[in-house]
Amino acid sequence: MRRAAPLLPIALALALGGPAMSDDAPLSPAESDPDRMGWMEGFPPPEDKVITGADPSFNDFPKLRWTVCHYRELQPTVAVRDGAGAARDLERAIDPAVGEVRFTPWGAEAPMTFDEAFDANYTDGLMVLHRGRVVYERYAGCLDEEGARARGIHGAMSVTKSVTGLLAEMLIAEGALDETAAVTDLIPELEGSAYDGATVRDVLDMRTALDYSEDYADPDAEIWAYAQAIDGLPAPEGYDGPRGAYAYLPTLTAAGAPGGAFDYQTPNADVAGWLVQRAAGEPLEELLSQRVWAPLGATREGYYIVDSLGIASAGGGFNAALEDMARLGQLMLDGGMAGGTRIVPAEAVERIAGGGDRAAFEQSHYDDLEGWSYRSLWWHTDTDAYAARGVHGQTIYVDPDAEMVIVRFASHPVAANSANDPTSLPAYAAVADYLRTKDAD
Amino acid sequence: MRRAAPLLPIALALALGGPAMSDDAPLSPAESDPDRMGWMEGFPPPEDKVITGADPSFNDFPKLRWTVCHYRELQPTVAVRDGAGAARDLERAIDPAVGEVRFTPWGAEAPMTFDEAFDANYTDGLMVLHRGRVVYERYAGCLDEEGARARGIHGAMSVTKSVTGLLAEMLIAEGALDETAAVTDLIPELEGSAYDGATVRDVLDMRTALDYSEDYADPDAEIWAYAQAIDGLPAPEGYDGPRGAYAYLPTLTAAGAPGGAFDYQTPNADVAGWLVQRAAGEPLEELLSQRVWAPLGATREGYYIVDSLGIASAGGGFNAALEDMARLGQLMLDGGMAGGTRIVPAEAVERIAGGGDRAAFEQSHYDDLEGWSYRSLWWHTDTDAYAARGVHGQTIYVDPDAEMVIVRFASHPVAANSANDPTSLPAYAAVADYLRTKDAD
């Protein structure tokens, strides 16, 4: 069984209406540039240039290239506040050589430069940090606008999951959440569901054996009921299904016993968010703001897409500025320290950085990701880097050995990261090599 | 003809479902405190404590007392960015005597203190500034929370109109907008509507003689079609009316010739927003951010509620932090200067501060507001103060003679300001007197 890597923004899955790709080659990055397409320009925009939450095509490519910077204009959201004026500078030390770094994409013969990969991946914004300083920075698409760039807000898609995982590990390190506890001890509402017998750790590591499909090509896949349940917009007339993530999750059934194979299923991230909220007694957005976003010196408010009960989407609803995602990546690289202050317990970072059970991961048949693992809603590579990954190319990639952090926002026509990994993962490795060599000079 | 003062947040008018008040006395400020009511608390909140955009009661009192701090969680919105880390301090010089200032409410015999008026008006946040320093500051309701208070976001309701008016006056002062121009020269879409023959100035001063009713008690009032048209949530099944403010406005017809009586009608503020956007070639949220919110040193992003075409509601959709509204009021008092920098042309402030045509205002029969006038979407009092006013008690009140600015967010059970003016306007005058006397000491 082969499946898509990090899921599309879950709160929007319904709106996707299935895979948006046709057999034709998609528009190129330049052709699909939202400015060139003219989406939502004018007062009012012409009818054929309107993108609205009422029309479920908003997440289809090429509209997607506009939408990724504008989710709040389409859906209800909740703020993740920054420290209001306490932003910490992100030091730039741009090295033009990074863009010229060459690598060979998976399955290709001809090499490609890092700059060429930027375009090939429909990248909207990309930063490489080395030892905490920005050595490469480039913008396109909806982030290539005055006032946007490093500070433009963009959907993080399933990178959201890793943010949830980080909060969970923080609570675990502080003793506020017990990773060995039964999920149903904290969330009795899940008794009788697939989460019977699962531990907090099983959920964080996505080893819960849900009978659940995220196959967008299958109209009977559970993803559709899930997406409708968590949609923050008013439900269609006649809808009588579950309302909100926390009404849907108890309906999930098991396909096996928890604690076995890794199986990437978004509802686990929502259960993780539920656990975090129950353990902390705070909404996710407050927790993230108070514990991370404000102390980190984020420059801008981020936000979560919310369901119709106001619950932040812990699986795919986070949106933030690239610069602030870079701060988050650097916080991880620095073992939980930022600006001389401890923000995250060292133990929480170590557990994430250490990766998960490789055998459990192997059973999920991500053939391109040999030697990887998954822990606490983060991906761990075969080279001891670790990453937050979201559909269409969103990533925070932390390579401790190269003292490198890469953050990327993108709007690739194909949701699954298997479409951009061939021109991304070897590129990251090549830049890491370059930076290590540079160190040696 | 007597009508409600500043209109309820237009994007939400439909949701109000008519006047929310019954014949019973409403819950007291303490009884209706959103924390005490328990709205939206818990993961998930219990069913009878849910407030959601899908249920049109969200703007009814007492839910209103929660909703005013949470519009973005219910509806699509767009950010009005601050200067990201460039916030200017708002100096505090709290004077405990301000709360003890006594006044006699209109129509009452017994005097009341300024502190008592705070409660009587269901105030959520109130600041009095004297010579640029905060001398009184108090919070309740949804603003009385850690992290909220001065920096909590709250709906500004029709104070939004005055923000639009300020932007219009800035463009006029710069020669980018001609106040004598025909509206239809800039917006040909309005040809054949009530705006035929109206000038930019007529619109800004609400002298357009629309055949339009905002009487919420009348199910045939035009406000309902308007509210549905500008609602940012997906329209109900079967709706085939205009989509977005700019599709609705051309349908308005005239009840007379423009340039006559003042008539407070929200669509004029939307036309003003349309004019501003056409003249500047920028969306309202960008213009406000670049021209005012960022240079002003606002501490937080504000936002606008948007319609289904992404157009910011220029008549009632702005939300911001009280502290930033105070900065805006102080900017006006200081003739357009802030932090030693000119942000607004002096002429633009002077025109607003100078007030409008009293005879035109008198024809509108606001009997309690004798000697007032209206200009550029701002109210001008009989004591040469001027104010932005929104339903349920929102205000920016600038008294140049007393060098005083008052900003207030509230969630009064009654929308019309006629319900809170008796315990507000004489209170403001009394505090102004106190501050003037203090000066003389």
PDB file of C-alpha atoms in Angstrom, chain B residues 22-134:
ATOM      1  CA  SER B  22     -37.185  41.031  24.746  1.00  0.00           C
ATOM      2  CA  ASP B  23     -39.401  42.954  27.146  1.00  0.00           C
ATOM      3  CA  ASP B  24     -37.592  41.440  30.096  1.00  0.00           C
ATOM      4  CA  ALA B  25     -34.696  43.303  31.585  1.00  0.00           C
ATOM      5  CA  PRO B  26     -31.481  41.987  30.087  1.00  0.00           C
ATOM      6  CA  LEU B  27     -28.891  40.190  32.183  1.00  0.00           C
ATOM      7  CA  SER B  28     -26.662  42.584  34.114  1.00  0.00           C
ATOM      8  CA  PRO B  29     -23.061  43.173  33.038  1.00  0.00           C
ATOM      9  CA  ALA B  30     -21.863  40.740  35.718  1.00  0.00           C
ATOM     10  CA  GLU B  31     -24.511  38.137  34.897  1.00  0.00           C
ATOM     11  CA  SER B  32     -23.782  38.336  31.174  1.00  0.00           C
ATOM     12  CA  ASP B  33     -20.007  38.210  31.546  1.00  0.00           C
ATOM     13  CA  PRO B  34     -18.884  35.699  28.912  1.00  0.00           C
ATOM     14  CA  ASP B  35     -16.680  33.831  31.395  1.00  0.00           C
ATOM     15  CA  ARG B  36     -19.599  33.453  33.747  1.00  0.00           C
ATOM     16  CA  MET B  37     -21.829  32.358  30.856  1.00  0.00           C
ATOM     17  CA  GLY B  38     -19.164  29.814  29.922  1.00  0.00           C
ATOM     18  CA  TRP B  39     -19.399  30.368  26.168  1.00  0.00           C
ATOM     19  CA  MET B  40     -17.042  28.201  24.154  1.00  0.00           C
ATOM     20  CA  GLU B  41     -15.202  26.813  27.162  1.00  0.00           C
ATOM     21  CA  GLY B  42     -13.966  23.231  27.108  1.00  0.00           C
ATOM     22  CA  PHE B  43     -12.620  20.882  24.457  1.00  0.00           C
ATOM     23  CA  PRO B  44     -15.185  20.747  22.934  1.00  0.00           C
ATOM     24  CA  PRO B  45     -17.550  23.259  24.551  1.00  0.00           C
ATOM     25  CA  PRO B  46     -20.875  21.763  25.714  1.00  0.00           C
ATOM     26  CA  GLU B  47     -23.579  22.043  23.084  1.00  0.00           C
ATOM     27  CA  ASP B  48     -25.545  24.793  24.831  1.00  0.00           C
ATOM     28  CA  LYS B  49     -22.382  26.878  25.171  1.00  0.00           C
ATOM     29  CA  VAL B  50     -21.416  26.831  21.511  1.00  0.00           C
ATOM     30  CA  ILE B  51     -21.360  30.043  19.490  1.00  0.00           C
ATOM     31  CA  THR B  52     -20.835  29.481  15.780  1.00  0.00           C
ATOM     32  CA  GLY B  53     -21.196  31.357  12.527  1.00  0.00           C
ATOM     33  CA  ALA B  54     -23.595  28.680  11.338  1.00  0.00           C
ATOM     34  CA  ASP B  55     -26.144  29.700  13.975  1.00  0.00           C
ATOM     35  CA  PRO B  56     -27.423  33.223  13.306  1.00  0.00           C
ATOM     36  CA  SER B  57     -27.851  33.978  17.010  1.00  0.00           C
ATOM     37  CA  PHE B  58     -24.172  34.707  17.515  1.00  0.00           C
ATOM     38  CA  ASN B  59     -24.750  38.443  17.570  1.00  0.00           C
ATOM     39  CA  ASP B  60     -27.638  38.307  20.042  1.00  0.00           C
ATOM     40  CA  PHE B  61     -27.117  39.465  23.589  1.00  0.00           C
ATOM     41  CA  PRO B  62     -25.812  37.841  25.772  1.00  0.00           C
ATOM     42  CA  LYS B  63     -23.802  35.793  23.219  1.00  0.00           C
ATOM     43  CA  LEU B  64     -22.771  39.157  21.810  1.00  0.00           C
ATOM     44  CA  ARG B  65     -20.601  39.707  24.866  1.00  0.00           C
ATOM     45  CA  TRP B  66     -18.381  36.813  23.736  1.00  0.00           C
ATOM     46  CA  THR B  67     -18.760  37.395  20.004  1.00  0.00           C
ATOM     47  CA  VAL B  68     -17.395  40.959  20.004  1.00  0.00           C
ATOM     48  CA  CYS B  69     -13.923  39.535  20.762  1.00  0.00           C
ATOM     49  CA  HIS B  70     -14.204  36.602  18.371  1.00  0.00           C
ATOM     50  CA  TYR B  71     -15.566  37.637  14.981  1.00  0.00           C
ATOM     51  CA  ARG B  72     -12.668  36.041  13.119  1.00  0.00           C
ATOM     52  CA  GLU B  73     -13.541  32.675  14.615  1.00  0.00           C
ATOM     53  CA  LEU B  74     -16.988  32.919  13.025  1.00  0.00           C
ATOM     54  CA  GLN B  75     -16.348  34.506   9.645  1.00  0.00           C
ATOM     55  CA  PRO B  76     -13.769  35.069   6.916  1.00  0.00           C
ATOM     56  CA  THR B  77     -11.549  38.064   7.633  1.00  0.00           C
ATOM     57  CA  VAL B  78      -8.488  39.844   6.280  1.00  0.00           C
ATOM     58  CA  ALA B  79      -5.542  41.198   8.267  1.00  0.00           C
ATOM     59  CA  VAL B  80      -4.669  44.854   8.744  1.00  0.00           C
ATOM     60  CA  ARG B  81      -1.012  44.482   9.524  1.00  0.00           C
ATOM     61  CA  ASP B  82       0.818  46.444  12.159  1.00  0.00           C
ATOM     62  CA  GLY B  83       4.422  47.499  11.770  1.00  0.00           C
ATOM     63  CA  ALA B  84       5.753  44.141  13.069  1.00  0.00           C
ATOM     64  CA  GLY B  85       7.825  45.072  16.042  1.00  0.00           C
ATOM     65  CA  ALA B  86       7.655  48.815  15.520  1.00  0.00           C
ATOM     66  CA  ALA B  87       4.997  49.376  18.198  1.00  0.00           C
ATOM     67  CA  ARG B  88       5.214  52.676  19.983  1.00  0.00           C
ATOM     68  CA  ASP B  89       4.631  52.749  23.734  1.00  0.00           C
ATOM     69  CA  LEU B  90       1.445  54.238  25.056  1.00  0.00           C
ATOM     70  CA  GLU B  91       2.441  56.088  28.190  1.00  0.00           C
ATOM     71  CA  ARG B  92       0.339  55.536  31.321  1.00  0.00           C
ATOM     72  CA  ALA B  93      -0.236  58.252  33.931  1.00  0.00           C
ATOM     73  CA  ILE B  94      -3.254  56.772  35.665  1.00  0.00           C
ATOM     74  CA  ASP B  95      -5.282  59.283  37.700  1.00  0.00           C
ATOM     75  CA  PRO B  96      -7.603  57.481  40.145  1.00  0.00           C
ATOM     76  CA  ALA B  97      -9.765  60.599  40.368  1.00  0.00           C
ATOM     77  CA  VAL B  98     -11.114  60.075  36.831  1.00  0.00           C
ATOM     78  CA  GLY B  99     -13.205  57.085  37.896  1.00  0.00           C
ATOM     79  CA  GLU B 100     -14.740  59.187  40.655  1.00  0.00           C
ATOM     80  CA  VAL B 101     -15.810  62.006  38.350  1.00  0.00           C
ATOM     81  CA  ARG B 102     -19.556  62.516  38.791  1.00  0.00           C
ATOM     82  CA  PHE B 103     -22.143  63.455  36.217  1.00  0.00           C
ATOM     83  CA  THR B 104     -25.910  63.311  35.869  1.00  0.00           C
ATOM     84  CA  PRO B 105     -27.131  60.972  33.139  1.00  0.00           C
ATOM     85  CA  TRP B 106     -29.617  62.419  30.680  1.00  0.00           C
ATOM     86  CA  GLY B 107     -33.122  62.090  31.996  1.00  0.00           C
ATOM     87  CA  ALA B 108     -31.939  61.073  35.457  1.00  0.00           C
ATOM     88  CA  GLU B 109     -31.914  62.931  38.736  1.00  0.00           C
ATOM     89  CA  ALA B 110     -29.254  61.045  40.635  1.00  0.00           C
ATOM     90  CA  PRO B 111     -25.636  61.536  39.665  1.00  0.00           C
ATOM     91  CA  MET B 112     -23.394  58.656  38.701  1.00  0.00           C
ATOM     92  CA  THR B 113     -19.628  58.210  38.737  1.00  0.00           C
ATOM     93  CA  PHE B 114     -17.552  57.531  35.635  1.00  0.00           C
ATOM     94  CA  ASP B 115     -16.767  54.108  37.113  1.00  0.00           C
ATOM     95  CA  GLU B 116     -20.466  53.369  37.545  1.00  0.00           C
ATOM     96  CA  ALA B 117     -21.091  54.367  33.941  1.00  0.00           C
ATOM     97  CA  PHE B 118     -18.474  51.836  32.890  1.00  0.00           C
ATOM     98  CA  ASP B 119     -20.726  49.067  34.222  1.00  0.00           C
ATOM     99  CA  ALA B 120     -24.014  50.647  33.186  1.00  0.00           C
ATOM    100  CA  ASN B 121     -22.836  50.662  29.595  1.00  0.00           C
ATOM    101  CA  TYR B 122     -21.677  47.022  29.500  1.00  0.00           C
ATOM    102  CA  THR B 123     -18.233  48.351  28.742  1.00  0.00           C
ATOM    103  CA  ASP B 124     -15.556  45.835  27.705  1.00  0.00           C
ATOM    104  CA  GLY B 125     -12.649  48.258  27.630  1.00  0.00           C
ATOM    105  CA  LEU B 126     -12.206  51.970  28.140  1.00  0.00           C
ATOM    106  CA  MET B 127      -9.239  54.302  27.984  1.00  0.00           C
ATOM    107  CA  VAL B 128      -9.113  58.016  28.622  1.00  0.00           C
ATOM    108  CA  LEU B 129      -6.054  59.813  27.308  1.00  0.00           C
ATOM    109  CA  HIS B 130      -5.111  63.295  28.391  1.00  0.00           C
ATOM    110  CA  ARG B 131      -2.347  65.012  26.479  1.00  0.00           C
ATOM    111  CA  GLY B 132      -1.394  61.679  25.017  1.00  0.00           C
ATOM    112  CA  ARG B 133      -1.073  59.802  28.276  1.00  0.00           C
ATOM    113  CA  VAL B 134      -3.514  57.190  29.529  1.00  0.00           C
TER     114      VAL B 134
END
